Backbone atoms as SQL, in Angstrom:
CREATE TABLE atoms (id INTEGER PRIMARY KEY, chain TEXT, resi INTEGER, resn TEXT, atom TEXT, x REAL, y REAL, z REAL);
INSERT INTO atoms VALUES
  (1, 'A', 1, 'VAL', 'N', -4.443, 1.965, 8.912),
  (2, 'A', 1, 'VAL', 'CA', -3.643, 2.452, 7.787),
  (3, 'A', 1, 'VAL', 'C', -4.102, 3.792, 7.369),
  (4, 'A', 2, 'VAL', 'N', -3.344, 4.680, 7.007),
  (5, 'A', 2, 'VAL', 'CA', -3.613, 6.050, 6.551),
  (6, 'A', 2, 'VAL', 'C', -3.530, 6.094, 5.008),
  (7, 'A', 3, 'TYR', 'N', -4.560, 6.570, 4.368),
  (8, 'A', 3, 'TYR', 'CA', -4.521, 6.790, 2.931),
  (9, 'A', 3, 'TYR', 'C', -4.672, 8.364, 2.735),
  (10, 'A', 4, 'THR', 'N', -3.766, 8.942, 1.865),
  (11, 'A', 4, 'THR', 'CA', -3.889, 10.331, 1.673),
  (12, 'A', 4, 'THR', 'C', -4.266, 10.538, 0.132),
  (13, 'A', 5, 'THR', 'N', -5.090, 11.670, -0.114),
  (14, 'A', 5, 'THR', 'CA', -5.489, 11.840, -1.417),
  (15, 'A', 5, 'THR', 'C', -5.758, 13.312, -1.646),
  (16, 'A', 6, 'CYS', 'N', -6.145, 13.663, -2.822),
  (17, 'A', 6, 'CYS', 'CA', -6.407, 15.094, -3.163),
  (18, 'A', 6, 'CYS', 'C', -7.728, 15.213, -3.857),
  (19, 'A', 7, 'VAL', 'N', -8.596, 16.104, -3.423),
  (20, 'A', 7, 'VAL', 'CA', -9.879, 16.304, -4.071),
  (21, 'A', 7, 'VAL', 'C', -9.760, 17.526, -5.042),
  (22, 'A', 8, 'VAL', 'N', -9.217, 18.557, -4.563),
  (23, 'A', 8, 'VAL', 'CA', -9.000, 19.794, -5.366),
  (24, 'A', 8, 'VAL', 'C', -7.533, 19.907, -5.497),
  (25, 'A', 9, 'LYS', 'N', -6.946, 19.669, -6.754),
  (26, 'A', 9, 'LYS', 'CA', -5.478, 19.679, -6.938),
  (27, 'A', 9, 'LYS', 'C', -4.808, 21.012, -6.643),
  (28, 'A', 10, 'SER', 'N', -5.498, 22.046, -6.963),
  (29, 'A', 10, 'SER', 'CA', -4.813, 23.322, -6.906),
  (30, 'A', 10, 'SER', 'C', -4.849, 24.039, -5.553),
  (31, 'A', 11, 'ARG', 'N', -5.527, 23.344, -4.561),
  (32, 'A', 11, 'ARG', 'CA', -5.725, 24.005, -3.249),
  (33, 'A', 11, 'ARG', 'C', -5.064, 23.284, -2.154),
  (34, 'A', 12, 'ASN', 'N', -4.241, 22.305, -2.451),
  (35, 'A', 12, 'ASN', 'CA', -3.617, 21.522, -1.240),
  (36, 'A', 12, 'ASN', 'C', -2.223, 20.989, -1.622),
  (37, 'A', 13, 'VAL', 'N', -1.642, 20.291, -0.637),
  (38, 'A', 13, 'VAL', 'CA', -0.408, 19.710, -0.937),
  (39, 'A', 13, 'VAL', 'C', -0.743, 18.344, -1.639),
  (40, 'A', 14, 'SER', 'N', 0.287, 17.677, -2.243),
  (41, 'A', 14, 'SER', 'CA', -0.013, 16.484, -2.897),
  (42, 'A', 14, 'SER', 'C', -0.191, 15.344, -1.847),
  (43, 'A', 15, 'ALA', 'N', -0.837, 14.287, -2.391),
  (44, 'A', 15, 'ALA', 'CA', -1.073, 13.170, -1.477),
  (45, 'A', 15, 'ALA', 'C', 0.266, 12.505, -1.037),
  (46, 'A', 16, 'ALA', 'N', 1.174, 12.590, -1.844),
  (47, 'A', 16, 'ALA', 'CA', 2.577, 11.977, -1.505),
  (48, 'A', 16, 'ALA', 'C', 3.281, 12.836, -0.378),
  (49, 'A', 17, 'GLU', 'N', 3.147, 14.169, -0.513),
  (50, 'A', 17, 'GLU', 'CA', 3.744, 14.965, 0.467),
  (51, 'A', 17, 'GLU', 'C', 3.068, 14.841, 1.814),
  (52, 'A', 18, 'LEU', 'N', 1.791, 14.661, 1.798),
  (53, 'A', 18, 'LEU', 'CA', 1.070, 14.498, 3.060),
  (54, 'A', 18, 'LEU', 'C', 1.302, 13.062, 3.727),
  (55, 'A', 19, 'ALA', 'N', 1.365, 12.111, 2.871),
  (56, 'A', 19, 'ALA', 'CA', 1.777, 10.726, 3.356),
  (57, 'A', 19, 'ALA', 'C', 3.126, 10.658, 4.079),
  (58, 'A', 20, 'GLU', 'N', 3.966, 11.529, 3.674),
  (59, 'A', 20, 'GLU', 'CA', 5.254, 11.544, 4.383),
  (60, 'A', 20, 'GLU', 'C', 5.168, 11.904, 5.850),
  (61, 'A', 21, 'LYS', 'N', 4.062, 12.490, 6.264),
  (62, 'A', 21, 'LYS', 'CA', 3.883, 12.845, 7.721),
  (63, 'A', 21, 'LYS', 'C', 3.412, 11.637, 8.575),
  (64, 'A', 22, 'PHE', 'N', 2.992, 10.556, 7.880),
  (65, 'A', 22, 'PHE', 'CA', 2.356, 9.405, 8.586),
  (66, 'A', 22, 'PHE', 'C', 3.221, 8.156, 8.190),
  (67, 'A', 23, 'GLU', 'N', 3.648, 7.463, 9.233),
  (68, 'A', 23, 'GLU', 'CA', 4.454, 6.273, 9.008),
  (69, 'A', 23, 'GLU', 'C', 3.509, 5.155, 8.371),
  (70, 'A', 24, 'GLY', 'N', 4.005, 4.665, 7.203),
  (71, 'A', 24, 'GLY', 'CA', 3.261, 3.513, 6.502),
  (72, 'A', 24, 'GLY', 'C', 2.021, 4.123, 5.684),
  (73, 'A', 25, 'ALA', 'N', 1.830, 5.352, 5.501),
  (74, 'A', 25, 'ALA', 'CA', 0.684, 5.876, 4.812),
  (75, 'A', 25, 'ALA', 'C', 0.856, 5.542, 3.377),
  (76, 'A', 26, 'ILE', 'N', -0.312, 5.443, 2.636),
  (77, 'A', 26, 'ILE', 'CA', -0.453, 5.116, 1.280),
  (78, 'A', 26, 'ILE', 'C', -1.005, 6.375, 0.581),
  (79, 'A', 27, 'ALA', 'N', -0.178, 6.877, -0.319),
  (80, 'A', 27, 'ALA', 'CA', -0.669, 8.080, -1.119),
  (81, 'A', 27, 'ALA', 'C', -1.278, 7.579, -2.426),
  (82, 'A', 28, 'ILE', 'N', -2.462, 8.124, -2.706),
  (83, 'A', 28, 'ILE', 'CA', -3.230, 7.818, -3.962),
  (84, 'A', 28, 'ILE', 'C', -3.738, 9.328, -4.319),
  (85, 'A', 29, 'GLU', 'N', -3.163, 9.773, -5.451),
  (86, 'A', 29, 'GLU', 'CA', -3.482, 11.243, -5.738),
  (87, 'A', 29, 'GLU', 'C', -4.936, 11.472, -6.019),
  (88, 'A', 30, 'ASP', 'N', -5.562, 10.584, -6.819),
  (89, 'A', 30, 'ASP', 'CA', -6.934, 10.794, -7.213),
  (90, 'A', 30, 'ASP', 'C', -7.937, 10.147, -6.255),
  (91, 'A', 31, 'PHE', 'N', -8.880, 11.040, -5.837),
  (92, 'A', 31, 'PHE', 'CA', -9.896, 10.619, -4.822),
  (93, 'A', 31, 'PHE', 'C', -10.662, 9.342, -5.473),
  (94, 'A', 32, 'GLU', 'N', -11.008, 9.472, -6.705),
  (95, 'A', 32, 'GLU', 'CA', -11.817, 8.369, -7.248),
  (96, 'A', 32, 'GLU', 'C', -11.149, 7.122, -7.168),
  (97, 'A', 33, 'ASP', 'N', -9.758, 6.986, -7.023),
  (98, 'A', 33, 'ASP', 'CA', -9.157, 5.742, -6.825),
  (99, 'A', 33, 'ASP', 'C', -8.837, 5.513, -5.301),
  (100, 'A', 34, 'ALA', 'N', -8.669, 6.566, -4.565),
  (101, 'A', 34, 'ALA', 'CA', -8.275, 6.440, -3.143),
  (102, 'A', 34, 'ALA', 'C', -9.425, 6.017, -2.282),
  (103, 'A', 35, 'TYR', 'N', -10.720, 6.498, -2.555),
  (104, 'A', 35, 'TYR', 'CA', -11.807, 6.152, -1.661),
  (105, 'A', 35, 'TYR', 'C', -12.114, 4.664, -1.740),
  (106, 'A', 36, 'PRO', 'N', -12.113, 4.037, -3.023),
  (107, 'A', 36, 'PRO', 'CA', -12.429, 2.630, -3.014),
  (108, 'A', 36, 'PRO', 'C', -11.343, 1.782, -2.513),
  (109, 'A', 37, 'ALA', 'N', -10.062, 2.196, -2.565),
  (110, 'A', 37, 'ALA', 'CA', -8.969, 1.481, -2.032),
  (111, 'A', 37, 'ALA', 'C', -9.098, 1.439, -0.542),
  (112, 'A', 38, 'ALA', 'N', -9.296, 2.659, 0.024),
  (113, 'A', 38, 'ALA', 'CA', -9.460, 2.708, 1.545),
  (114, 'A', 38, 'ALA', 'C', -10.662, 2.036, 2.095),
  (115, 'A', 39, 'LYS', 'N', -11.807, 2.181, 1.296),
  (116, 'A', 39, 'LYS', 'CA', -12.938, 1.340, 1.759),
  (117, 'A', 39, 'LYS', 'C', -12.767, -0.114, 1.712),
  (118, 'A', 40, 'LYS', 'N', -12.124, -0.658, 0.804),
  (119, 'A', 40, 'LYS', 'CA', -11.805, -2.098, 0.625),
  (120, 'A', 40, 'LYS', 'C', -10.881, -2.522, 1.706),
  (121, 'A', 41, 'ALA', 'N', -9.851, -1.744, 2.039),
  (122, 'A', 41, 'ALA', 'CA', -8.932, -2.029, 3.076),
  (123, 'A', 41, 'ALA', 'C', -9.644, -2.112, 4.458),
  (124, 'A', 42, 'ALA', 'N', -10.505, -1.105, 4.664),
  (125, 'A', 42, 'ALA', 'CA', -11.275, -1.196, 5.935),
  (126, 'A', 42, 'ALA', 'C', -12.153, -2.320, 6.118),
  (127, 'A', 43, 'HIS', 'N', -12.841, -2.593, 4.983),
  (128, 'A', 43, 'HIS', 'CA', -13.709, -3.818, 5.023),
  (129, 'A', 43, 'HIS', 'C', -12.908, -5.191, 5.265),
  (130, 'A', 44, 'GLU', 'N', -11.735, -5.229, 4.567),
  (131, 'A', 44, 'GLU', 'CA', -11.049, -6.495, 4.573),
  (132, 'A', 44, 'GLU', 'C', -10.438, -6.682, 6.091),
  (133, 'A', 45, 'SER', 'N', -10.161, -5.635, 6.776),
  (134, 'A', 45, 'SER', 'CA', -9.534, -5.680, 8.118),
  (135, 'A', 45, 'SER', 'C', -10.556, -5.604, 9.181),
  (136, 'A', 46, 'GLY', 'N', -11.865, -5.431, 8.822),
  (137, 'A', 46, 'GLY', 'CA', -12.917, -5.294, 9.773),
  (138, 'A', 46, 'GLY', 'C', -12.935, -3.987, 10.580),
  (139, 'A', 47, 'SER', 'N', -12.252, -3.057, 9.970),
  (140, 'A', 47, 'SER', 'CA', -12.218, -1.584, 10.544),
  (141, 'A', 47, 'SER', 'C', -13.217, -0.646, 9.997),
  (142, 'A', 48, 'MET', 'N', -13.363, 0.419, 10.738),
  (143, 'A', 48, 'MET', 'CA', -14.081, 1.527, 10.304),
  (144, 'A', 48, 'MET', 'C', -13.308, 2.440, 9.348),
  (145, 'A', 49, 'LEU', 'N', -13.893, 3.007, 8.420),
  (146, 'A', 49, 'LEU', 'CA', -13.291, 3.988, 7.475),
  (147, 'A', 49, 'LEU', 'C', -13.607, 5.352, 8.065),
  (148, 'A', 50, 'LEU', 'N', -12.513, 6.131, 8.420),
  (149, 'A', 50, 'LEU', 'CA', -12.755, 7.425, 8.912),
  (150, 'A', 50, 'LEU', 'C', -12.049, 8.399, 7.978),
  (151, 'A', 51, 'CYS', 'N', -12.906, 9.333, 7.349),
  (152, 'A', 51, 'CYS', 'CA', -12.442, 10.308, 6.435),
  (153, 'A', 51, 'CYS', 'C', -12.274, 11.555, 7.172),
  (154, 'A', 52, 'ALA', 'N', -11.145, 12.258, 7.097),
  (155, 'A', 52, 'ALA', 'CA', -10.869, 13.493, 7.752),
  (156, 'A', 52, 'ALA', 'C', -10.192, 14.529, 6.741),
  (157, 'A', 53, 'GLY', 'N', -10.579, 15.655, 6.721),
  (158, 'A', 53, 'GLY', 'CA', -9.983, 16.692, 5.711),
  (159, 'A', 53, 'GLY', 'C', -10.806, 17.803, 5.640),
  (160, 'A', 54, 'SER', 'N', -10.825, 18.317, 4.335),
  (161, 'A', 54, 'SER', 'CA', -11.548, 19.633, 4.087),
  (162, 'A', 54, 'SER', 'C', -13.051, 19.275, 3.750),
  (163, 'A', 55, 'LEU', 'N', -13.727, 20.355, 3.509),
  (164, 'A', 55, 'LEU', 'CA', -15.181, 20.413, 3.177),
  (165, 'A', 55, 'LEU', 'C', -15.311, 19.830, 1.810),
  (166, 'A', 56, 'TYR', 'N', -14.277, 19.981, 0.927),
  (167, 'A', 56, 'TYR', 'CA', -14.274, 19.351, -0.328),
  (168, 'A', 56, 'TYR', 'C', -14.241, 17.845, -0.309),
  (169, 'A', 57, 'LEU', 'N', -13.398, 17.298, 0.637),
  (170, 'A', 57, 'LEU', 'CA', -13.316, 15.894, 0.820),
  (171, 'A', 57, 'LEU', 'C', -14.618, 15.374, 1.435),
  (172, 'A', 58, 'ALA', 'N', -15.243, 16.079, 2.339),
  (173, 'A', 58, 'ALA', 'CA', -16.548, 15.628, 2.930),
  (174, 'A', 58, 'ALA', 'C', -17.641, 15.665, 1.844),
  (175, 'A', 59, 'GLY', 'N', -17.623, 16.560, 0.961),
  (176, 'A', 59, 'GLY', 'CA', -18.585, 16.539, -0.199),
  (177, 'A', 59, 'GLY', 'C', -18.317, 15.312, -1.107),
  (178, 'A', 60, 'ALA', 'N', -17.196, 15.096, -1.374),
  (179, 'A', 60, 'ALA', 'CA', -16.747, 13.996, -2.266),
  (180, 'A', 60, 'ALA', 'C', -17.201, 12.684, -1.571),
  (181, 'A', 61, 'VAL', 'N', -16.967, 12.474, -0.350),
  (182, 'A', 61, 'VAL', 'CA', -17.357, 11.316, 0.396),
  (183, 'A', 61, 'VAL', 'C', -18.805, 11.093, 0.366),
  (184, 'A', 62, 'LEU', 'N', -19.520, 12.231, 0.719),
  (185, 'A', 62, 'LEU', 'CA', -20.975, 12.146, 0.882),
  (186, 'A', 62, 'LEU', 'C', -21.572, 11.747, -0.557),
  (187, 'A', 63, 'GLY', 'N', -21.002, 12.194, -1.575),
  (188, 'A', 63, 'GLY', 'CA', -21.425, 11.820, -2.930),
  (189, 'A', 63, 'GLY', 'C', -21.173, 10.375, -3.179),
  (190, 'A', 64, 'GLU', 'N', -20.055, 9.857, -2.816),
  (191, 'A', 64, 'GLU', 'CA', -19.734, 8.392, -2.872),
  (192, 'A', 64, 'GLU', 'C', -20.727, 7.497, -2.137),
  (193, 'A', 65, 'ILE', 'N', -21.230, 7.986, -0.987),
  (194, 'A', 65, 'ILE', 'CA', -22.177, 7.091, -0.275),
  (195, 'A', 65, 'ILE', 'C', -23.630, 7.416, -0.490),
  (196, 'A', 66, 'GLY', 'N', -23.937, 8.151, -1.613),
  (197, 'A', 66, 'GLY', 'CA', -25.179, 8.369, -1.992),
  (198, 'A', 66, 'GLY', 'C', -25.977, 9.617, -1.683),
  (199, 'A', 67, 'TYR', 'N', -25.390, 10.585, -0.912),
  (200, 'A', 67, 'TYR', 'CA', -26.028, 11.753, -0.635),
  (201, 'A', 67, 'TYR', 'C', -25.834, 12.723, -1.739),
  (202, 'A', 68, 'GLU', 'N', -26.895, 13.486, -1.997),
  (203, 'A', 68, 'GLU', 'CA', -26.830, 14.530, -2.961),
  (204, 'A', 68, 'GLU', 'C', -26.229, 15.760, -2.353),
  (205, 'A', 69, 'VAL', 'N', -25.144, 16.214, -3.041),
  (206, 'A', 69, 'VAL', 'CA', -24.414, 17.389, -2.550),
  (207, 'A', 69, 'VAL', 'C', -24.382, 18.474, -3.512);
């Protein structure tokens, strides 16, 4: 499953616009809501969570998993 989100609102396309590029994608505009939803879905399906995007997204993900950025 593909989840799309935005970390920096003024520098990217909307999560909904990006989700249109992937069949069955789930758009959640706020990263603070999207990350836990994607993490939960991966856990429940026994899958790995792969985060791909900008350095802003990488920094946000690292912060969520406990690294100081």
